[in-house]
CSV table of C-alpha atoms and ligand atoms in Angstrom, one decimal:
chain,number,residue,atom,x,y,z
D,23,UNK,CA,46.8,-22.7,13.8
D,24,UNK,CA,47.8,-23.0,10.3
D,25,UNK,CA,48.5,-20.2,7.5
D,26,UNK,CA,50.3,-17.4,9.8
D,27,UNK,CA,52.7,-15.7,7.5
D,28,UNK,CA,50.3,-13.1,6.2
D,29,UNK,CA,51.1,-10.4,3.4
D,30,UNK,CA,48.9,-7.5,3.5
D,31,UNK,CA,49.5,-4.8,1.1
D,32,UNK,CA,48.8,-1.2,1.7
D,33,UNK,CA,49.7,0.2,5.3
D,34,UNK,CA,46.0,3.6,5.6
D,35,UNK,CA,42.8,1.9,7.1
D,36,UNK,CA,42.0,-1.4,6.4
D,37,UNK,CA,45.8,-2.7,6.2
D,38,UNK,CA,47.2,-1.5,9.6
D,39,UNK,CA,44.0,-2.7,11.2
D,40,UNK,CA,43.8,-6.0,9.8
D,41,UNK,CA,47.5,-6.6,10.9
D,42,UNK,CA,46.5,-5.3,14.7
D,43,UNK,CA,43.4,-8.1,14.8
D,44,UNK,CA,45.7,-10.9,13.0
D,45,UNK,CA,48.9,-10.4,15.7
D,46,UNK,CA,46.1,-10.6,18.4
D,47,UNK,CA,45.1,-13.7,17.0
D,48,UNK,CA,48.6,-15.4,16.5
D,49,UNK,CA,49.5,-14.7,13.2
D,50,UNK,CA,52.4,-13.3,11.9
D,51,UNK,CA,51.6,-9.8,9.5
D,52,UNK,CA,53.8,-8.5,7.2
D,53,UNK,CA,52.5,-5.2,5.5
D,54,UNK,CA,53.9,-3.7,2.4
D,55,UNK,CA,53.2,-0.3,1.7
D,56,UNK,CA,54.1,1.6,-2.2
D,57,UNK,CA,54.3,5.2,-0.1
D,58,UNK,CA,58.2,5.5,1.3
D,59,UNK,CA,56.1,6.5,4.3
D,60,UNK,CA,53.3,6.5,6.2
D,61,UNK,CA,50.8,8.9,4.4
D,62,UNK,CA,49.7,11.5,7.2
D,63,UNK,CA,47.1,14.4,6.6
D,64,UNK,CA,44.4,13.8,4.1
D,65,UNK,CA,40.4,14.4,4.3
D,66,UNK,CA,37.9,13.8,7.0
D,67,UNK,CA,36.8,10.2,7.1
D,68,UNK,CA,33.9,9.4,9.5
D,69,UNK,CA,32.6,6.7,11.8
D,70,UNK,CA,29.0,5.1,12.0
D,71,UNK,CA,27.5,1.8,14.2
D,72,UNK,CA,29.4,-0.9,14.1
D,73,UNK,CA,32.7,0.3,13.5
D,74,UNK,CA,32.9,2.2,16.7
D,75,UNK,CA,32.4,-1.2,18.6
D,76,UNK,CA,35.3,-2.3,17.0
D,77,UNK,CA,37.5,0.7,17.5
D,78,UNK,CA,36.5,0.0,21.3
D,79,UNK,CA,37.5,-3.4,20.9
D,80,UNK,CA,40.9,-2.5,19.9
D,81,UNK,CA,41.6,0.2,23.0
D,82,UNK,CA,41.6,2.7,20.6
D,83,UNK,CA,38.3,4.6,20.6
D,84,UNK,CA,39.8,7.1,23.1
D,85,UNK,CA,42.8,8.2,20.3
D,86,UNK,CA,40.6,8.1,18.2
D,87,UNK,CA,38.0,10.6,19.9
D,88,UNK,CA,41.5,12.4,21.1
D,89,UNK,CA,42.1,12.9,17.7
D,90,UNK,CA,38.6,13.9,16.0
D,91,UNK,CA,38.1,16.9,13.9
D,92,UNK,CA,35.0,17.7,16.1
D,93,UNK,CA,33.3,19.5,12.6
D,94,UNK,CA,30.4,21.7,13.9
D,95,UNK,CA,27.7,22.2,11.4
D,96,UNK,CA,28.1,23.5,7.0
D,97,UNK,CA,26.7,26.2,5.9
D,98,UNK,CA,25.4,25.9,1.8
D,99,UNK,CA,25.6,29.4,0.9
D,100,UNK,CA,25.1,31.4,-2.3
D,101,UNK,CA,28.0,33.4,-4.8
D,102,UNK,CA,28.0,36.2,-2.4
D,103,UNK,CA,28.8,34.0,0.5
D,104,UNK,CA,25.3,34.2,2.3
D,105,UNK,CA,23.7,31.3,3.9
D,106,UNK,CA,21.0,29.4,2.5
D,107,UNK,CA,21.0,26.5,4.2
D,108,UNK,CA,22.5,25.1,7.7
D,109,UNK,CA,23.5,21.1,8.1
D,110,UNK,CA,23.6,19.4,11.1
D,111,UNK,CA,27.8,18.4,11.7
D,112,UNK,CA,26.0,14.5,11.6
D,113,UNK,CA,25.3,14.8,8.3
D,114,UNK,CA,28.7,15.5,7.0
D,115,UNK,CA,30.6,13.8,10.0
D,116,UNK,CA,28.9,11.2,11.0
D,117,UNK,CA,29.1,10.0,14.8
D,118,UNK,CA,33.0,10.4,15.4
D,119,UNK,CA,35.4,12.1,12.6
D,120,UNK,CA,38.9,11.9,12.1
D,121,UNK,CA,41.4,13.2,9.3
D,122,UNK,CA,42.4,9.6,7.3
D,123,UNK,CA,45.8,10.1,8.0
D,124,UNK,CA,45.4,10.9,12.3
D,125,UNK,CA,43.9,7.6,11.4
D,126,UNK,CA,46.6,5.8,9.6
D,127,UNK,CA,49.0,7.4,12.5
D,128,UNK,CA,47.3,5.7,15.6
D,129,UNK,CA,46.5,2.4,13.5
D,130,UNK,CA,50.5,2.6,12.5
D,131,UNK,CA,51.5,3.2,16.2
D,132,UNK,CA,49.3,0.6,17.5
D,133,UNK,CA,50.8,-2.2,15.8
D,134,UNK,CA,54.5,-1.2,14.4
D,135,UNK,CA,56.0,-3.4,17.8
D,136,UNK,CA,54.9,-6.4,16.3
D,137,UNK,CA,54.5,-5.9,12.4
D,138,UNK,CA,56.8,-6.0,9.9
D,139,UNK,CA,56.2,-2.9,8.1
D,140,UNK,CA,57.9,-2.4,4.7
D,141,UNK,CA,57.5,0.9,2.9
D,142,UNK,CA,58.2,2.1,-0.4
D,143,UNK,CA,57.7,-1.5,-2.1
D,144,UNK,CA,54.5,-2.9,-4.1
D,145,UNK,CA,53.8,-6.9,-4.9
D,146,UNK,CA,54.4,-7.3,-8.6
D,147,UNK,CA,53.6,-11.1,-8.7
D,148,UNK,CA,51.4,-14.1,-7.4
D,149,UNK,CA,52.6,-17.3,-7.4
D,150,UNK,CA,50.1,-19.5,-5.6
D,151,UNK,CA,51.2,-23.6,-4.9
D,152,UNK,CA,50.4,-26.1,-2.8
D,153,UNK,CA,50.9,-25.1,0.6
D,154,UNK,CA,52.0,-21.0,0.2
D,155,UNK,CA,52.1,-18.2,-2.1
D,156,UNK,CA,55.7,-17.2,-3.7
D,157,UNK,CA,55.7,-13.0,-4.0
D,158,UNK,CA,57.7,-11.0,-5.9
D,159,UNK,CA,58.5,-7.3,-5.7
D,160,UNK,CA,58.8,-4.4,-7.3
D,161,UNK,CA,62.2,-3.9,-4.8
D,162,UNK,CA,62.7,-6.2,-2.8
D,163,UNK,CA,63.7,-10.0,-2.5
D,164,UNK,CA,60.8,-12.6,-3.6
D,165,UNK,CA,59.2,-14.3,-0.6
D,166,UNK,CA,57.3,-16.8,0.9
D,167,UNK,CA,53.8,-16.2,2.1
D,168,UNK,CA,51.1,-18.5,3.6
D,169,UNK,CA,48.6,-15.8,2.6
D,170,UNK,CA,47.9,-12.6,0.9
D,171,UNK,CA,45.4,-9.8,2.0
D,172,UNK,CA,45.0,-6.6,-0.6
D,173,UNK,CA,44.3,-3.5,1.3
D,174,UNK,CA,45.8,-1.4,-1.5
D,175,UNK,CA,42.6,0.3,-1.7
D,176,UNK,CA,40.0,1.3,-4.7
D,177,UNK,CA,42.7,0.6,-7.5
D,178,UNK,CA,44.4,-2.5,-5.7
D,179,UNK,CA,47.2,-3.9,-7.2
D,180,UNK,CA,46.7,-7.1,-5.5
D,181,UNK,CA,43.1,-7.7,-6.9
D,182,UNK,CA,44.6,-6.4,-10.2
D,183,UNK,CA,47.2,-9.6,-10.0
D,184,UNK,CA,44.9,-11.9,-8.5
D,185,UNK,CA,41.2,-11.2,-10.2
D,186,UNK,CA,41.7,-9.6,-13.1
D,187,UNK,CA,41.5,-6.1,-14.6
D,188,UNK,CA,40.1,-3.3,-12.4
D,189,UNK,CA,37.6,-2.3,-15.4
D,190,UNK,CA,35.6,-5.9,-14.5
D,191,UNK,CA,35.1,-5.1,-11.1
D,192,UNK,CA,34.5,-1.3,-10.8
D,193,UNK,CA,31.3,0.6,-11.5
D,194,UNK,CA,31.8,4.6,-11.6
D,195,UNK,CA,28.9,6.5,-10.3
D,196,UNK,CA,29.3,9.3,-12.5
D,197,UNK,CA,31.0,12.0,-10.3
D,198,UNK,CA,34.4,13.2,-9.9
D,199,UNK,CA,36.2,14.6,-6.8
D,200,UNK,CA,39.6,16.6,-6.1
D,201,UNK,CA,40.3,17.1,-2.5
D,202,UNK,CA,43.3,19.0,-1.1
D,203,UNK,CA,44.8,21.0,1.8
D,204,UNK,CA,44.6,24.9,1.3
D,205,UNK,CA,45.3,27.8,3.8
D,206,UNK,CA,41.9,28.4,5.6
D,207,UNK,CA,41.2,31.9,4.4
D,208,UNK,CA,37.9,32.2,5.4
D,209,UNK,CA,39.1,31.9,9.1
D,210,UNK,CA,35.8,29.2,9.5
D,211,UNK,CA,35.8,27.7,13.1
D,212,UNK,CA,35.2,24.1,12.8
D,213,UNK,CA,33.0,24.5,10.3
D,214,UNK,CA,32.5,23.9,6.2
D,215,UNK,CA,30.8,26.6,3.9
D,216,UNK,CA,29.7,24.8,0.7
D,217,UNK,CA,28.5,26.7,-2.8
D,218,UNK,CA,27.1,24.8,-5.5
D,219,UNK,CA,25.7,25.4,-9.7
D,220,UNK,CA,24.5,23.0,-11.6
D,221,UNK,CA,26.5,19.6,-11.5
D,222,UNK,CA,29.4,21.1,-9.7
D,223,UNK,CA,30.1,21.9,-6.3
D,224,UNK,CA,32.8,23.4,-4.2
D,225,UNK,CA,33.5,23.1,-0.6
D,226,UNK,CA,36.3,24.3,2.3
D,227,UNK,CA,36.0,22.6,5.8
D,228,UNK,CA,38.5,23.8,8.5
D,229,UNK,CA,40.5,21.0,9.9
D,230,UNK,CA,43.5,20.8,12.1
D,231,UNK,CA,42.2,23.1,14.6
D,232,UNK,CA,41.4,25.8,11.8
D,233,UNK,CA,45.1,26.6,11.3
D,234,UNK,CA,44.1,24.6,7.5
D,235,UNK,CA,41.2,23.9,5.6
D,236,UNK,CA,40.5,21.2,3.0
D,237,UNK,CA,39.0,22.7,-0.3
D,238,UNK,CA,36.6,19.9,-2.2
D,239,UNK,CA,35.5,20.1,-5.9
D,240,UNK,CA,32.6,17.4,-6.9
D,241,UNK,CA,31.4,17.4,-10.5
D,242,UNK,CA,29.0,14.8,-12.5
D,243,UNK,CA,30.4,13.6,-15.9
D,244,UNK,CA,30.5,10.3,-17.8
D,245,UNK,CA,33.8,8.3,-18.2
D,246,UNK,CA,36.3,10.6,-18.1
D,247,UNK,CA,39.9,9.7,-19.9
D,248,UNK,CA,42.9,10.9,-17.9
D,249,UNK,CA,46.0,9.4,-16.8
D,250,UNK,CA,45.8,8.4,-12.9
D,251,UNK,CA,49.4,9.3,-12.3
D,252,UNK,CA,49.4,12.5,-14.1
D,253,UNK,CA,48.7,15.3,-11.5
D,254,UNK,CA,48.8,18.2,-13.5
D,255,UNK,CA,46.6,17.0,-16.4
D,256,UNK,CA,44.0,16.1,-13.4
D,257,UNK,CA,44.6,19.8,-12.0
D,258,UNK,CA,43.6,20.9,-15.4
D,259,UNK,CA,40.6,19.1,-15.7
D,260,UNK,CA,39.3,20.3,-12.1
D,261,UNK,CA,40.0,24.2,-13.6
D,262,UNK,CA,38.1,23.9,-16.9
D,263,UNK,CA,35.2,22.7,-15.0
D,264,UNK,CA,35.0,25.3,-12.5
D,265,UNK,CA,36.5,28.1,-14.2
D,266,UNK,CA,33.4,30.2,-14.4
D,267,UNK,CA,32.1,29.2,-11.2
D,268,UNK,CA,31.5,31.8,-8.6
D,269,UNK,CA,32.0,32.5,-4.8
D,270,UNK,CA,35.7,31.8,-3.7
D,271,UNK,CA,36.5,29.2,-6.2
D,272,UNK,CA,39.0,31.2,-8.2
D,273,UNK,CA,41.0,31.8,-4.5
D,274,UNK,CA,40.5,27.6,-4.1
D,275,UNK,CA,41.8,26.5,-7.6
D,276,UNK,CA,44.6,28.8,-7.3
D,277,UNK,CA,45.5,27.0,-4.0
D,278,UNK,CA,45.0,24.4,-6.1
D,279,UNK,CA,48.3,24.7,-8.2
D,280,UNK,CA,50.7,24.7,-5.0
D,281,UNK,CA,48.9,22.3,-3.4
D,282,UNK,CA,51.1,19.4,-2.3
D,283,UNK,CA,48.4,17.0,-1.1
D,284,UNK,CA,46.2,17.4,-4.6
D,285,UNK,CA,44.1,14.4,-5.1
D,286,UNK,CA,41.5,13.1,-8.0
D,287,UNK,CA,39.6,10.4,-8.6
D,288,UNK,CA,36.5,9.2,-10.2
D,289,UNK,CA,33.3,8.0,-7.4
D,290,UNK,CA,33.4,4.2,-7.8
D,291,UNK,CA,32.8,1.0,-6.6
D,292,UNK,CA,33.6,-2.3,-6.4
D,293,UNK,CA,31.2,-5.0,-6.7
D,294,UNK,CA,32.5,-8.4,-6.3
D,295,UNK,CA,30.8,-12.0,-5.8
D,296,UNK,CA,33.6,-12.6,-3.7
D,297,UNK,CA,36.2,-11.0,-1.7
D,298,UNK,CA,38.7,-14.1,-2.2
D,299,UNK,CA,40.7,-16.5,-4.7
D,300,UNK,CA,42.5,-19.2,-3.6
D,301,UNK,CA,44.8,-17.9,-0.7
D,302,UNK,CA,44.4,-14.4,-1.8
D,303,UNK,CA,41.8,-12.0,-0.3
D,304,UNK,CA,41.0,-8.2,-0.4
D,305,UNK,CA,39.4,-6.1,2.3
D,306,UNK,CA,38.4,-2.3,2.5
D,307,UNK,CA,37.8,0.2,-0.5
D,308,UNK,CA,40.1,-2.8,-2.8
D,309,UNK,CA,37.0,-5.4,-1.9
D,310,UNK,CA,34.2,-3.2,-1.6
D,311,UNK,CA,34.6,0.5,-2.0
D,312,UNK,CA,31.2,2.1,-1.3
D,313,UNK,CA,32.4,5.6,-3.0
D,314,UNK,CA,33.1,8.6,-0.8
D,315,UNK,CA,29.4,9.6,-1.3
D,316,UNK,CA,28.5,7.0,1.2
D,317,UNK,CA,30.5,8.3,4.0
D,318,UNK,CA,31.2,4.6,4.9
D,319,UNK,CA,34.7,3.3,3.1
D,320,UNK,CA,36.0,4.1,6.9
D,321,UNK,CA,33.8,1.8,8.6
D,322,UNK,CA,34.0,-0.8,6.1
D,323,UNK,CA,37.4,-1.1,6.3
D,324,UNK,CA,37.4,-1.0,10.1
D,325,UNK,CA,34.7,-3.8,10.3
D,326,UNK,CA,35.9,-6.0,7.4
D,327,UNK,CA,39.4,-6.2,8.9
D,328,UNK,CA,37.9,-7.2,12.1
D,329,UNK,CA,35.6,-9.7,10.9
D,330,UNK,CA,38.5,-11.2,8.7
D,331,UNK,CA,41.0,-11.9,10.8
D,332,UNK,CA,38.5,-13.4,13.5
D,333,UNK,CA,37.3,-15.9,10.8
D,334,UNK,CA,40.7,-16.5,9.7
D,335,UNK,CA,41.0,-17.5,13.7
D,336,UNK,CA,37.7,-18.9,14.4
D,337,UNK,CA,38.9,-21.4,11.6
D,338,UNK,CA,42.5,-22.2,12.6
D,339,UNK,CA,43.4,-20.3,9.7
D,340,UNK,CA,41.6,-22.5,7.2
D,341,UNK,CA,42.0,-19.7,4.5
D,342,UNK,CA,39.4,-21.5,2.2
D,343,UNK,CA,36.6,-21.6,5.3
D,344,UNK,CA,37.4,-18.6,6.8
D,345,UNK,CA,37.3,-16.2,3.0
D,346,UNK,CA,33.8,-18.0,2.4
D,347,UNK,CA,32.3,-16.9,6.2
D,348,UNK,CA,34.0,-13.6,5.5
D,349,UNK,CA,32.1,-12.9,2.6
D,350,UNK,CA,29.2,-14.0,4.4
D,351,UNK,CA,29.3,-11.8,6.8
D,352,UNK,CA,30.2,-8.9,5.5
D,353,UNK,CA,27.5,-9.0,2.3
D,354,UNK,CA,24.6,-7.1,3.4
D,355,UNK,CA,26.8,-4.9,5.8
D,356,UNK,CA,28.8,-3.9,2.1
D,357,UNK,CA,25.3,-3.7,0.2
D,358,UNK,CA,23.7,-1.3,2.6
D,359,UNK,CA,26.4,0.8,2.5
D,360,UNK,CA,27.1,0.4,-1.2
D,361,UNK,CA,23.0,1.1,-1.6
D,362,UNK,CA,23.6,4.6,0.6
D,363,UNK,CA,26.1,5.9,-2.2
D,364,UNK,CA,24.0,5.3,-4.7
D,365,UNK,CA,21.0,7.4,-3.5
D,366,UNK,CA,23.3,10.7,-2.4
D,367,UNK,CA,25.2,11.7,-5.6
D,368,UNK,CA,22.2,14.1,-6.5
D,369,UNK,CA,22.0,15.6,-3.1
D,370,UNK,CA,25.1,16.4,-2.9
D,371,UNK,CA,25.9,17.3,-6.7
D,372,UNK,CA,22.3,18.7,-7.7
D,373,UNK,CA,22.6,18.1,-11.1
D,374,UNK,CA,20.2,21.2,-12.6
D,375,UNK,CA,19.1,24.7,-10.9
D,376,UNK,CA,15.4,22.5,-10.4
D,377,UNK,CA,16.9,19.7,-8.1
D,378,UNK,CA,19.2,22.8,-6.2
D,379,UNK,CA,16.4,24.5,-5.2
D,380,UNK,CA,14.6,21.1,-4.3
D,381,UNK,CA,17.5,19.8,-2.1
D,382,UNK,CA,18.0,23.6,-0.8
D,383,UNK,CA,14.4,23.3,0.0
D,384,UNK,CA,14.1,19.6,1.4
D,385,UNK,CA,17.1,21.3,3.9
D,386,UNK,CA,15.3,24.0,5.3
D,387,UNK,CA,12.2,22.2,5.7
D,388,UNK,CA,13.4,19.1,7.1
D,389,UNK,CA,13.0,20.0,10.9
D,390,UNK,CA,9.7,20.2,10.1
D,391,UNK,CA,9.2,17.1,8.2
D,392,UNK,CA,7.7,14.0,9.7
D,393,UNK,CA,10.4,11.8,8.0
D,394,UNK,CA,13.4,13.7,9.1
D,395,UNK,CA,13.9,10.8,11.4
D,396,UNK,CA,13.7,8.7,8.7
D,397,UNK,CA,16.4,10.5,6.8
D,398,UNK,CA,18.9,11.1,9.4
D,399,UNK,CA,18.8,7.5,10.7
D,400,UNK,CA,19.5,6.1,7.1
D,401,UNK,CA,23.6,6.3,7.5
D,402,UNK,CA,23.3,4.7,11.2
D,403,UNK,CA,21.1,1.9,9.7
D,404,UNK,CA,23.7,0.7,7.0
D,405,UNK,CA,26.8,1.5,9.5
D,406,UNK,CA,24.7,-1.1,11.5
D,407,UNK,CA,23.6,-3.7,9.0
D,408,UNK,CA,25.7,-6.2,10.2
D,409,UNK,CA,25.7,-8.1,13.9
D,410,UNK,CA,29.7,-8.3,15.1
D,411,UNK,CA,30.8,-11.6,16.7
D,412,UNK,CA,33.0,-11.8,19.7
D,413,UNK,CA,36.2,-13.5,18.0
D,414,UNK,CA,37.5,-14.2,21.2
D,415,UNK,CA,41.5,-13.4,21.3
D,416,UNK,CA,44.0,-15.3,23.3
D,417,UNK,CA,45.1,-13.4,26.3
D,418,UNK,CA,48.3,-11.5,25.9
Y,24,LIG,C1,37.6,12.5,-1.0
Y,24,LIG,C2,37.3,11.3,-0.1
Y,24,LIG,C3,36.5,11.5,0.9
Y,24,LIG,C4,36.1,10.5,1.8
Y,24,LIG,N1,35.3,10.7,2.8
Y,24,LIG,C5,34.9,9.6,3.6
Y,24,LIG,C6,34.1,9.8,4.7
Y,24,LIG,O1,33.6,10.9,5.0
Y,24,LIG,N2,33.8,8.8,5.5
Y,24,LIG,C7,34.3,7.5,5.3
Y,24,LIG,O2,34.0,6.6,6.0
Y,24,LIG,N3,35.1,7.3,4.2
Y,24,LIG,C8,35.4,8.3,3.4
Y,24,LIG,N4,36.2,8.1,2.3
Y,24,LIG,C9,36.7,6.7,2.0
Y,24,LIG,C10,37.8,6.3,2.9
Y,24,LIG,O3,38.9,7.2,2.7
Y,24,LIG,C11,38.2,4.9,2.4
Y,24,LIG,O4,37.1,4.1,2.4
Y,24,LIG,C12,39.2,4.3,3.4
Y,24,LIG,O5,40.4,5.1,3.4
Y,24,LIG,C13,39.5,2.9,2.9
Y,24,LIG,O6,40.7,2.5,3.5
Y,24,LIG,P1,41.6,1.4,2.8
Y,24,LIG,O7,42.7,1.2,3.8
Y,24,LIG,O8,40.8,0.2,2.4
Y,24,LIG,O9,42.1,2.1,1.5
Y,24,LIG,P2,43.0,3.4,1.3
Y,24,LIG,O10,42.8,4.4,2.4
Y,24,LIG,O11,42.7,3.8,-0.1
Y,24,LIG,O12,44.5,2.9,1.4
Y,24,LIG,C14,45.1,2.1,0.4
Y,24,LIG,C15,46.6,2.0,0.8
Y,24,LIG,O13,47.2,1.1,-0.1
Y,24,LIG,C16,48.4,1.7,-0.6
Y,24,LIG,N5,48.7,1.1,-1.9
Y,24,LIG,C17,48.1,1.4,-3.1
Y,24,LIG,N6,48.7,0.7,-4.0
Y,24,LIG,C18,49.6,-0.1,-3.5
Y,24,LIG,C19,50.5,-1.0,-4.0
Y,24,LIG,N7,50.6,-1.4,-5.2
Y,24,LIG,N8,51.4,-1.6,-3.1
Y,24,LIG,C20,51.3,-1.3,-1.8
Y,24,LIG,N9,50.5,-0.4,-1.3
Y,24,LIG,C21,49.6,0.2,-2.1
Y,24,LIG,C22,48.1,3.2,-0.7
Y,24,LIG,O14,49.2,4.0,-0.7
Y,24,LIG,C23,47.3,3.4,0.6
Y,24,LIG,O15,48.1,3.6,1.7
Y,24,LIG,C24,36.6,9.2,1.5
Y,24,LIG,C25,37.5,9.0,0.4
Y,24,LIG,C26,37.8,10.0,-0.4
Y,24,LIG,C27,38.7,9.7,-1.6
């Protein structure tokens, strides 16, 4: 096996469960992480098809299900709190659900006797040459790498260094969202209550056995100029769109100001022909983020570690054969999921009082409708639109 010394940046989803399939394969995984620790909490991030096969594959589909938020059904309701409409807890939580960071935890524990973990340090250079990579730090010593893997997520660093600017490779889908954790006032059990007005909409889902709740704020907009690392001019933005908005928004945005986990972003994407150059290759949201609108950045990460790391082994770790059957494999899985994004921004952010009522509508009707099938199975199909090979491991 050649090419074993592998840097992976970025220790949530993708990282931690690339470095679990790459150890079991016989390579060695070193995974730098910017955070000066594991980043626990976070919002509810869901499984669908494939991705639960390979959560069984790694013995961990029983911590995971340990672990699962088990979200019961959300209630759209209007300014005076009445329902209007009922979802089904698929449609929000897909097949198994799990707060990102209960995640991170149990893909942490799972490989931390084995790994290298190195928090609180971020690659700043590059270097590839004949037979390795050369990387520097922002901290630490520069070192020798066979490979390197970003799974630093939507704005990775790594693709930043090693493909170019973000601005090439990311297409916004014209909605923002804040998500953060907020006392759960309105005691809901297991459950999500939901409000919406034109182009805006404001959620609360209980989480942690109800003793918190996660408060969500989604509004359409074009381009929007912020800074990324300034929190309160974000914060700001979130309250001038929602200001005048009714139900319990004015309680949410003023948990908003004290909330430690606050976190913004625009809903994007990354398209890429592919997810490699040279010896350096991306996986998860920093190769193809799908957009929290898909409900599938979870399962794509899951999946594209797997599939990785078992071409990186089915080729001896020929990094140039392995990244071009890696990309192969994974592009229609990525498109379908990518494609599911697209088509939900309007359901879940109506943009006028016309397409409220319609989606409001299309809700109530749809255990009546002869496509509601159709519908529901949509998210199953693309979390199954790709076939998983074995990638046999050496025995222990
Ligand atoms: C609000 C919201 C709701 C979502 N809901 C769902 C859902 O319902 N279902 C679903 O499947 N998915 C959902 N997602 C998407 C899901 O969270 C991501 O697709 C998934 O976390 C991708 O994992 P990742 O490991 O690729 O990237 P990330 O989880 O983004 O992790 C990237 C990691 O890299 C680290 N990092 C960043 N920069 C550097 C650097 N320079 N050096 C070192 N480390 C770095 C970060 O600190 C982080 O730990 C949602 C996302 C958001 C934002």
């Amino acid at each position: 096996m050649q090419n074993r010394r592998v840097l992976i940046s970025g220790a949530s989803v993708a990282g931690p469960a690339l470095a679990f399939w790459l150890r079991r394969h016989g390579f060695t995984p070193t995974v730098v992480e910017r955070a000066p620790e594991l980043r626990d909490g976070g919002y509810a991030v869901d499984f669908r098809g494939a991705s639960l096969q390979v959560l069984d594959r790694m013995g961990l589909l029983g911590a995971v299900e340990a672990a699962a938020t088990r979200m019961g059904e959300v209630t759209y309701v209007d300014s005076a709190n009445r329902p209007l409409v009922v979802t089904p807890p698929t449609y929000q939580s897909g097949e198994l659900e799990i707060l990102r960071g209960d995640l991170a935890r149990i893909l942490y524990d799972a490989t931390r006797d084995g790994v290298e973990y190195v928090f609180g340090d971020s690659v700043t250079g590059i270097a590839e040459h004949g037979d390795g990579v050369t990387v520097t730090f922002a901290h630490g010593e520069p070192r020798e790498f066979d490979l390197v893997i970003g799974a630093d997520g939507l704005h990775s660093n790594v693709r930043s260094l090693a493909f170019g600017e973000e601005s090439r490779f990311r297409r916004d889908l014209g909605y923002y969202v804040s998500i953060f954790t907020v006392p759960n006032h309105l005691g809901l059990d297991r459950a999500g209550r939901f409000y919406n007005e034109p182009n805006r909409t404001v959620g609360v889902y209980s989480a942690r056995d109800n003793t918190e709740a996660k408060a969500l704020f989604w509004f359409g907009a074009d381009q929007l100029d912020y800074d990324p690392r300034d929190a309160a001019q974000q914060r700001r933005i979130v309250e001038e769109k929602f200001r005048d908005v009714g139900w319990e928004t004015s309680t949410l945005l003023a948990a908003m100001r004290e909330a430690p986990d606050f976190y913004f972003d625009s809903a994007s994407q990354i398209k890429l022909d592919s997810y490699a150059r040279g010896r350096v290759a991306l996986v998860g949201d920093a190769a193809y983020c799908a957009a929290p609108l898909s409900g599938m950045g979870t399962s794509l990460a899951i999946v594209g570690a797997y599939v990785l790391a078992g071409e990186l082994a089915a080729a001896g770790g020929d990094h140039a054969t392995a990244f071009d059957a890696y990309s192969r494999e994974m592009r229609g899985f990525v498109d379908a999921c990518q494609k599911l994004a697209e088509g939900n921004g309007k359901w879940f952010v109506p943009p006028t009082r016309g397409w409220l009522k319609f989606r409001n509508l299309n809700y109530r009707l749809l255990p009546y409708l002869p496509w509601r099938k159709l519908i529901e199975e949509l998210p199953l199909k693309a979390g199954n639109a790709i076939t998983l090979k074995p990638y046999p491991v050496a025995p222990a």
